[in-house]
mmCIF file of C-alpha atoms and ligand atoms in Angstrom:
data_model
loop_
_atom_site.group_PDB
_atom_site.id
_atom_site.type_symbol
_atom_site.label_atom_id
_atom_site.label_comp_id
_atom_site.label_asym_id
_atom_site.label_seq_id
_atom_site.Cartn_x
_atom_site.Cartn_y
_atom_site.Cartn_z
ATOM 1 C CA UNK U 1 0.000 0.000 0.000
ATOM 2 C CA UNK U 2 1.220 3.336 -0.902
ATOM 3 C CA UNK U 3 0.425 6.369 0.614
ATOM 4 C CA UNK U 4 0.816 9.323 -2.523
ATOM 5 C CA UNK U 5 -1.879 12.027 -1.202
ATOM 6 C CA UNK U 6 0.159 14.341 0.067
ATOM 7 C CA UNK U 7 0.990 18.230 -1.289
ATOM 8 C CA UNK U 8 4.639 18.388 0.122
ATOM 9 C CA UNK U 9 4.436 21.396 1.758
ATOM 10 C CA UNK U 10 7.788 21.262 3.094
ATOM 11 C CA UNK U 11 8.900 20.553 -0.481
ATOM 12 C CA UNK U 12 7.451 23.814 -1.563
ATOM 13 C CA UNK U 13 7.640 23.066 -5.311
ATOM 14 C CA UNK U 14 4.403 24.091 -7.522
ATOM 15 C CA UNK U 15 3.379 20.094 -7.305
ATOM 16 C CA UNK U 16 3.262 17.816 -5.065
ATOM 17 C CA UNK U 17 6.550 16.220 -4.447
ATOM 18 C CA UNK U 18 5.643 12.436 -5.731
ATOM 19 C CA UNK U 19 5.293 14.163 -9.356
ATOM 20 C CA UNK U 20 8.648 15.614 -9.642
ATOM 21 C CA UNK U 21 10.955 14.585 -11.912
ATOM 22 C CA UNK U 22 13.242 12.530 -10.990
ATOM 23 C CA UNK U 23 16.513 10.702 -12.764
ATOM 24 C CA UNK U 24 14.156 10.386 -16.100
ATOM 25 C CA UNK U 25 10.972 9.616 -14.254
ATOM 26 C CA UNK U 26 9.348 10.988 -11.668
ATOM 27 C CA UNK U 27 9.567 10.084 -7.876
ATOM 28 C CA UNK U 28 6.109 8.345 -7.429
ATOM 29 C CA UNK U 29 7.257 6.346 -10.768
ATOM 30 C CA UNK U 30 10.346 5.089 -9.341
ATOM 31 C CA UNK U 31 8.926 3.696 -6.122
ATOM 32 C CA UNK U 32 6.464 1.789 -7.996
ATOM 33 C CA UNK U 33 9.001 0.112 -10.174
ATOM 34 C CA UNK U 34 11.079 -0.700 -7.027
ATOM 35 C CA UNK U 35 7.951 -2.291 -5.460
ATOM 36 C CA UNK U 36 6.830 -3.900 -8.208
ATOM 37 C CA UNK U 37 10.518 -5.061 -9.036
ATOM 38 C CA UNK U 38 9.698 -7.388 -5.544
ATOM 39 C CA UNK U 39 8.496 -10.878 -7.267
ATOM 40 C CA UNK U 40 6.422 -11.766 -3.512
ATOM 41 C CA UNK U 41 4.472 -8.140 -4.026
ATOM 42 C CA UNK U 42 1.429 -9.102 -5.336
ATOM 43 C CA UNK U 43 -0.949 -5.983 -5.558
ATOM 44 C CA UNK U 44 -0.133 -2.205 -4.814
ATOM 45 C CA UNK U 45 -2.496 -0.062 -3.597
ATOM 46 C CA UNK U 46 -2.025 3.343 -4.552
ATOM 47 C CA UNK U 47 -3.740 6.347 -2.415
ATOM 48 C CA UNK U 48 -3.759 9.697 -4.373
ATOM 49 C CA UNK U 49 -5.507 12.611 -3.817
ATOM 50 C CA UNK U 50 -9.258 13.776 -5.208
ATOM 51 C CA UNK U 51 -9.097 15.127 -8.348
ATOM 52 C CA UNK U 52 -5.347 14.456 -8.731
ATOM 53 C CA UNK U 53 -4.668 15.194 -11.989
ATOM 54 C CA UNK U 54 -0.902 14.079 -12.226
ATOM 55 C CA UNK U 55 -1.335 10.223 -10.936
ATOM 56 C CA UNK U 56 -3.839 9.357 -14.172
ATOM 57 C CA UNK U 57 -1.178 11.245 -16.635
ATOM 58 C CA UNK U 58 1.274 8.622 -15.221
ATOM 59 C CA UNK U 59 1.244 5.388 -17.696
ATOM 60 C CA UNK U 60 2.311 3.369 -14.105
ATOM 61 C CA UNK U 61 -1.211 3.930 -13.191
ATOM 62 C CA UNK U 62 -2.915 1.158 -15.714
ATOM 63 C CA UNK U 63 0.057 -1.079 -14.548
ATOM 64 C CA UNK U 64 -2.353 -4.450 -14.039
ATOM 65 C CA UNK U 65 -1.383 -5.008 -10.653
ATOM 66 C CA UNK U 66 -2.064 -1.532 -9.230
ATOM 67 C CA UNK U 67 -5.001 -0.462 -7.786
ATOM 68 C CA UNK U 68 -5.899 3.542 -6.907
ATOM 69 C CA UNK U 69 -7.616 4.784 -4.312
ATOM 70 C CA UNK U 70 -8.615 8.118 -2.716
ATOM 71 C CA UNK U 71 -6.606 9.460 -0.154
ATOM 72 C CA UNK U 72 -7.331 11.037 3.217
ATOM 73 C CA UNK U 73 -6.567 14.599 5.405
ATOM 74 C CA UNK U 74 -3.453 12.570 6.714
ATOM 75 C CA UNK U 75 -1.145 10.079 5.930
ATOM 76 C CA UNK U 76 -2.791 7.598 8.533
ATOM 77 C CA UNK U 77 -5.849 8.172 6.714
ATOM 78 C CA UNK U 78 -4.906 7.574 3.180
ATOM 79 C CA UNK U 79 -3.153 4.152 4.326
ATOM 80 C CA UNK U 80 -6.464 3.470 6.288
ATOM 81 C CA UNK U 81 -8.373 4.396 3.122
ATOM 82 C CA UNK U 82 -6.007 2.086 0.832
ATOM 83 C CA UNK U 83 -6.603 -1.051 3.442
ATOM 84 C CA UNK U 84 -9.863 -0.026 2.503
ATOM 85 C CA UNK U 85 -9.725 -0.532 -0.977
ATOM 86 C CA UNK U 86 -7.950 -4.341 -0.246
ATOM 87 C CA UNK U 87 -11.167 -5.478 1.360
ATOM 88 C CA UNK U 88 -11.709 -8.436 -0.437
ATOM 89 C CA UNK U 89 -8.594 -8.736 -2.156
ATOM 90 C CA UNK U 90 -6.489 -9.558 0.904
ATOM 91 C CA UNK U 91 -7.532 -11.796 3.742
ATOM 92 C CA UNK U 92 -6.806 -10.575 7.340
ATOM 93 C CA UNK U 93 -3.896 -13.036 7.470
ATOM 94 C CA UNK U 94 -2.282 -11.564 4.711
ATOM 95 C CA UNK U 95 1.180 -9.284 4.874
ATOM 96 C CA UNK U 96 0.437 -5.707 3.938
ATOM 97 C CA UNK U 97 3.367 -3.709 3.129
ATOM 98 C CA UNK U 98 3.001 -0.177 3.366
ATOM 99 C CA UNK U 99 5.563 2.194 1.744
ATOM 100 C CA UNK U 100 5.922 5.493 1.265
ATOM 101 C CA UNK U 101 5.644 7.147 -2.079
ATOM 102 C CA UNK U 102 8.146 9.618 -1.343
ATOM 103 C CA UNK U 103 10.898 7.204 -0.736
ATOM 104 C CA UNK U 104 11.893 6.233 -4.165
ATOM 105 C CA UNK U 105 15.657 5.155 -3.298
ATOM 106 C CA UNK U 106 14.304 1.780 -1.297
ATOM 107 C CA UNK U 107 15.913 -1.220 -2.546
ATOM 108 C CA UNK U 108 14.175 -4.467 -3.774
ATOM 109 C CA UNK U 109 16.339 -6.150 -1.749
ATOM 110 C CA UNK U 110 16.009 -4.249 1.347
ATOM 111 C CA UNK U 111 11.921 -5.427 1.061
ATOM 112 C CA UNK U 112 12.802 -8.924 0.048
ATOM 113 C CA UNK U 113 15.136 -9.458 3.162
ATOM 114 C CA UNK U 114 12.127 -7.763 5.509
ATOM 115 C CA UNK U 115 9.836 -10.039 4.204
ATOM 116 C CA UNK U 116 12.804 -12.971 4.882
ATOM 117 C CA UNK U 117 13.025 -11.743 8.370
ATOM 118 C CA UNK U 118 9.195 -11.211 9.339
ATOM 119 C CA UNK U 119 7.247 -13.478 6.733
ATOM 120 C CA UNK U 120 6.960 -15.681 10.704
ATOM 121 C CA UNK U 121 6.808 -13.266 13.104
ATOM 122 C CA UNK U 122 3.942 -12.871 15.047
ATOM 123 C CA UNK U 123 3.607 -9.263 14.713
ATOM 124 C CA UNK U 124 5.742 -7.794 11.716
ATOM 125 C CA UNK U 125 7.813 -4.528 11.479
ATOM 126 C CA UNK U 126 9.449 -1.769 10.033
ATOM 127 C CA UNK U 127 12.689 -1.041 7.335
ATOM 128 C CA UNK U 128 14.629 1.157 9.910
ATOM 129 C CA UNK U 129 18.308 2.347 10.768
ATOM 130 C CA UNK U 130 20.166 2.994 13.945
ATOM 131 C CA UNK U 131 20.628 6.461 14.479
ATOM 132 C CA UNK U 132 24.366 7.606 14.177
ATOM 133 C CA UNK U 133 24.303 11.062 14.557
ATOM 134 C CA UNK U 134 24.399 12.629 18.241
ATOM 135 C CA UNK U 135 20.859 13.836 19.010
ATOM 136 C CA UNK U 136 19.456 16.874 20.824
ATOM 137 C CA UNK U 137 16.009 18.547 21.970
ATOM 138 C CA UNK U 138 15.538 21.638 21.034
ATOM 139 C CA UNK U 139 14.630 24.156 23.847
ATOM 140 C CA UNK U 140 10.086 24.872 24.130
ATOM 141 C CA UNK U 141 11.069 28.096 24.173
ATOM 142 C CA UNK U 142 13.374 29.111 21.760
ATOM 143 C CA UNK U 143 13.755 26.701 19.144
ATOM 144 C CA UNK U 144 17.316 27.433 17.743
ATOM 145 C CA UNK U 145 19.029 26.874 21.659
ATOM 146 C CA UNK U 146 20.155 23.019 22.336
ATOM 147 C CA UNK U 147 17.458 21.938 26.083
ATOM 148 C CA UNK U 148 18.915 18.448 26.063
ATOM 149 C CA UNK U 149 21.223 15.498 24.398
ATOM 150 C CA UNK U 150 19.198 12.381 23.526
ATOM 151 C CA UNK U 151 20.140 9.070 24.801
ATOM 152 C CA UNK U 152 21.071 7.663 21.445
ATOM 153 C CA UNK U 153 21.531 4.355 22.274
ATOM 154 C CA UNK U 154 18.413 2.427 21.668
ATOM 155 C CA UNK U 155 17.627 5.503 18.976
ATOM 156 C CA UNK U 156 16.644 4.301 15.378
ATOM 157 C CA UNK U 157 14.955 6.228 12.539
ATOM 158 C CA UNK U 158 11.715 4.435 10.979
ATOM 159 C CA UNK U 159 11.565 4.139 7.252
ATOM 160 C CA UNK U 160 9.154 2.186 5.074
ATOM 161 C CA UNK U 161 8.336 -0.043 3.983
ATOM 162 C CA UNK U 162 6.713 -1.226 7.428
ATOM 163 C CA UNK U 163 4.651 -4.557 7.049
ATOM 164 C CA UNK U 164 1.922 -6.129 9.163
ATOM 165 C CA UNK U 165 -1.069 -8.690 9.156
ATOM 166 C CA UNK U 166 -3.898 -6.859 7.055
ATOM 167 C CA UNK U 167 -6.541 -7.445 9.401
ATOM 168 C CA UNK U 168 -3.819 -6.852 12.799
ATOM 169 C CA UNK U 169 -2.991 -3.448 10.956
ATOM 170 C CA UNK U 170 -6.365 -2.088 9.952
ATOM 171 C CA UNK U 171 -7.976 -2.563 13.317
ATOM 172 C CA UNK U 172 -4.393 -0.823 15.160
ATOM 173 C CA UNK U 173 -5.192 1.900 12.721
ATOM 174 C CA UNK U 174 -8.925 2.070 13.368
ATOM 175 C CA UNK U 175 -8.230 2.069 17.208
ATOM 176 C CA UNK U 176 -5.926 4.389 17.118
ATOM 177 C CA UNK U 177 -7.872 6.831 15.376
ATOM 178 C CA UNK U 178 -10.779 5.685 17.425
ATOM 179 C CA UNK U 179 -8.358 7.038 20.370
ATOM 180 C CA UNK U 180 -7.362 10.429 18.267
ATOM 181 C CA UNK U 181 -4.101 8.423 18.983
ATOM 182 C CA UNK U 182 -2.248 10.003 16.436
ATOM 183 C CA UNK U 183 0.017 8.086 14.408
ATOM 184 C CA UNK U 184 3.021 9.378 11.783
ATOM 185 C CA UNK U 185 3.716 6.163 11.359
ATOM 186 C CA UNK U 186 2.044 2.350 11.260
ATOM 187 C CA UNK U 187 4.131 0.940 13.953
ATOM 188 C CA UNK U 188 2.804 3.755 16.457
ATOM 189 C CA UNK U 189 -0.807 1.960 15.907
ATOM 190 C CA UNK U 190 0.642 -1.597 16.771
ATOM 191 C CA UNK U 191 2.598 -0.274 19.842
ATOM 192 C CA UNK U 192 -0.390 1.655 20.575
ATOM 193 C CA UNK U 193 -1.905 -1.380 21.378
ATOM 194 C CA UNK U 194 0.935 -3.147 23.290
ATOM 195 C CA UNK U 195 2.642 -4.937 20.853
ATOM 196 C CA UNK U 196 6.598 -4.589 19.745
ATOM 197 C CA UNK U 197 6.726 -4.403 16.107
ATOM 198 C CA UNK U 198 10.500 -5.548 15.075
ATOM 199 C CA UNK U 199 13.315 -3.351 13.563
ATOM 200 C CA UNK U 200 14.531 -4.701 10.523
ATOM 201 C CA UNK U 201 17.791 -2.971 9.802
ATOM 202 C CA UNK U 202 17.813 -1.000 6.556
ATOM 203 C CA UNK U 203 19.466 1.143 4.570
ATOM 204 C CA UNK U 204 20.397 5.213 5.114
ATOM 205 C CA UNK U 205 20.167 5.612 1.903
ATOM 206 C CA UNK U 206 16.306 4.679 1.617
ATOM 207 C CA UNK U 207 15.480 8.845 2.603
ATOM 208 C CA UNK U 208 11.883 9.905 2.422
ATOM 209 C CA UNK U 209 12.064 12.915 -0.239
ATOM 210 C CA UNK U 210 10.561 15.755 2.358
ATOM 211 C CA UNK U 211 12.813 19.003 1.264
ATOM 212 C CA UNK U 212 14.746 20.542 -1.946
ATOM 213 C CA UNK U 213 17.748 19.431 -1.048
ATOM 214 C CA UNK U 214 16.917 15.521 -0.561
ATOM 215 C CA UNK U 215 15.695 15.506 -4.286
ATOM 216 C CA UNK U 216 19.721 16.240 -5.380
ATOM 217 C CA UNK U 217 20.765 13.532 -3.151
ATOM 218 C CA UNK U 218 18.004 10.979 -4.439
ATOM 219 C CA UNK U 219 19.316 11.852 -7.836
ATOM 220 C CA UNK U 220 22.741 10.634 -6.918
ATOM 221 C CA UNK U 221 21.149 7.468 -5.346
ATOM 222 C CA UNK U 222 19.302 6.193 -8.158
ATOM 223 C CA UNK U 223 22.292 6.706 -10.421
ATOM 224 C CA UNK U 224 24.270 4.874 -8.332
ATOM 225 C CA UNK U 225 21.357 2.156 -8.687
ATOM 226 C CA UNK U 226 21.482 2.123 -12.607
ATOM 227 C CA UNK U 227 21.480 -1.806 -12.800
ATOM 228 C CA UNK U 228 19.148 -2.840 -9.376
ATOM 229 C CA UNK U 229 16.168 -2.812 -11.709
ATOM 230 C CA UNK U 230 17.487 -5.040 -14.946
HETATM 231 N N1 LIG H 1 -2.713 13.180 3.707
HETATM 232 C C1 LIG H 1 -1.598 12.526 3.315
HETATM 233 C C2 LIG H 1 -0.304 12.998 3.685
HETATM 234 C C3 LIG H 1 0.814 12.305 3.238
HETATM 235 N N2 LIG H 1 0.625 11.200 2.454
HETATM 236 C C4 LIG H 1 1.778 10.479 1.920
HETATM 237 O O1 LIG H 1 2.572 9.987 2.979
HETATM 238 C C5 LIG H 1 3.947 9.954 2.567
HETATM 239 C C6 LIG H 1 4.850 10.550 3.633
HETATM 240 O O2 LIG H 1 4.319 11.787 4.014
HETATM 241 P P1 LIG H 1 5.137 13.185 3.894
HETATM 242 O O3 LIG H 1 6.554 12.961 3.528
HETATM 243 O O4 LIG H 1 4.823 13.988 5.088
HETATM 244 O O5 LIG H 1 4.428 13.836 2.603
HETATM 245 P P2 LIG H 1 3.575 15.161 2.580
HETATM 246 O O6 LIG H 1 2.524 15.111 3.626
HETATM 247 O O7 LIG H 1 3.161 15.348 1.152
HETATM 248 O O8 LIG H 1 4.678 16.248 2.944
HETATM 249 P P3 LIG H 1 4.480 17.548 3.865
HETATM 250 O O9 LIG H 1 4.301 17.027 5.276
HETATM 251 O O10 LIG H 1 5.776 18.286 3.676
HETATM 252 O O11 LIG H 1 3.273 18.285 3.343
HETATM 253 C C7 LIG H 1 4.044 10.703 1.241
HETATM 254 O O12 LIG H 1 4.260 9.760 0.187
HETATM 255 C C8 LIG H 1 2.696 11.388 1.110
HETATM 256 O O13 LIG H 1 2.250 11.497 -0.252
HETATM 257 C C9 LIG H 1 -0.647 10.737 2.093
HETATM 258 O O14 LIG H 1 -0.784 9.738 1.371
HETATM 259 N N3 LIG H 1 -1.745 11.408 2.538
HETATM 260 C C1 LIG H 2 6.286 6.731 7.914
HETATM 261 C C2 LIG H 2 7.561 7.511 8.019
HETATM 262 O O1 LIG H 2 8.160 7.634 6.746
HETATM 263 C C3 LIG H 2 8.505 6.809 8.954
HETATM 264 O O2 LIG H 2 9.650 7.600 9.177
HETATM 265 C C4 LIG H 2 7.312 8.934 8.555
HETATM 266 O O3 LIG H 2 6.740 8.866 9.842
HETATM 267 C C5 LIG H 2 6.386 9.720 7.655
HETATM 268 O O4 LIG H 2 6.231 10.992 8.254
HETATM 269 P P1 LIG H 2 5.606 12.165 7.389
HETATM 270 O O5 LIG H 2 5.622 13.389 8.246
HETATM 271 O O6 LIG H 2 4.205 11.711 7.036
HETATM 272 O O7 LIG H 2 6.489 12.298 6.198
#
């Protein structure tokens, strides 16, 4: 399932960020070929937003095994909205993958040795990588002075994709929201209800595409990928 609903504010282009071009594509475009490039992905689930007029212009969006969906006021509620769209398609015992649209630089074989490492676990988990850089809280009152250094020990940053049992993750989302727990992320709904999701260690290269400056770097990324898709 893949969240692409968003207007990348923080991108601050003229369209949303998934559209923009992106080492002769665009970034939604490349995702999709990495996900689809994963032989055990079956169906993606695509979540735009109303009356987005890029996604149809997109020749990726007749691909057979994609579906598209309307998106929601959040991220948490355009992935709700796409488990919507897999009633009947998946059954609750099925692995749902969900991955961000905006992180075109994930490697097939990142997702393939997730899947390795969680196709048995009882609850699933998350693409993520230990933090290396020394952390610190910025101040409530003036947000350019250091308040604190973070423990970075146990300290890793989440990526997608993050996968889960279709019927475990739909009702964590639905409770959470039930809860206004909110969530920027799926495993937040799983721990929300008690459970430890597992950290799968990925790559630092697999960035989510949230400012100017990451689109140069994902540039250099995918070049350096030329061959991952042959
Ligand atoms: N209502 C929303 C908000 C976000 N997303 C998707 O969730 C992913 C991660 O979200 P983020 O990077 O925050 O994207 P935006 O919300 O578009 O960015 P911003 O917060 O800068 O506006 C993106 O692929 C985005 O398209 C979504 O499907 N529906
Ligand atoms: C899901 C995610 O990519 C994990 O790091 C992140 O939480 C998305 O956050 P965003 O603010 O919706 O980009």
């Amino acid at each position: 399932m893949v969240p692409a609903a968003g207007i990348g504010s923080r991108m601050a282009a003229d369209i949303p960020k998934q559209y923009l071009p992106l080492h002769n594509a665009t970034v939604i475009e490349w995702t999709l070929r990495k996900l689809l490039a994963v032989q055990r992905v079956r169906k993606v689930v695509v979540a735009v937003a109303e009356h987005d007029p890029h996604w149809p212009q997109l020749a990726i969006s007749q691909h057979p095994q994609i579906v598209t969906t309307g998106g929601g006021a959040e991220r948490a509620d355009s992935v709700l909205a796409g488990l919507g769209a897999l009633q009947g398609l998946a059954q609750s015992n099925d692995w749902v993958l969900v991955h961000d649209a905006a992180r075109p630089c994930v490697q097939p074989a990142s997702i393939n040795r997730m899947i390795d490492e969680l196709h048995d676990h009882p609850v699933g988990g998350i693409l993520a990588v230990p933090v290396a850089d020394t952390l610190k809280y910025a101040s409530p009152r003036e947000p350019a002075d250091i308040d604190k250094t973070v423990d970075r020990k146990r300290t890793w940053a989440a990526q997608t994709p993050q996968m889960f049992r279709y019927g475990e993750l739909l009702n964590a989302l639905q409770n959470a929201s039930g809860d206004g727990f909110i969530v920027t992320d799926e495993a937040s709904a799983l721990e929300h209800l008690g459970v430890q999701p597992r950290l799968v260690v990925g790559r630092t290269d697999n960035l989510k595409i949230t400012t100017p400056d990451d689109l140069a770097l994902a540039q250099l990324i995918l070049a350096s990928q030329s061959n991952l898709l042959e």
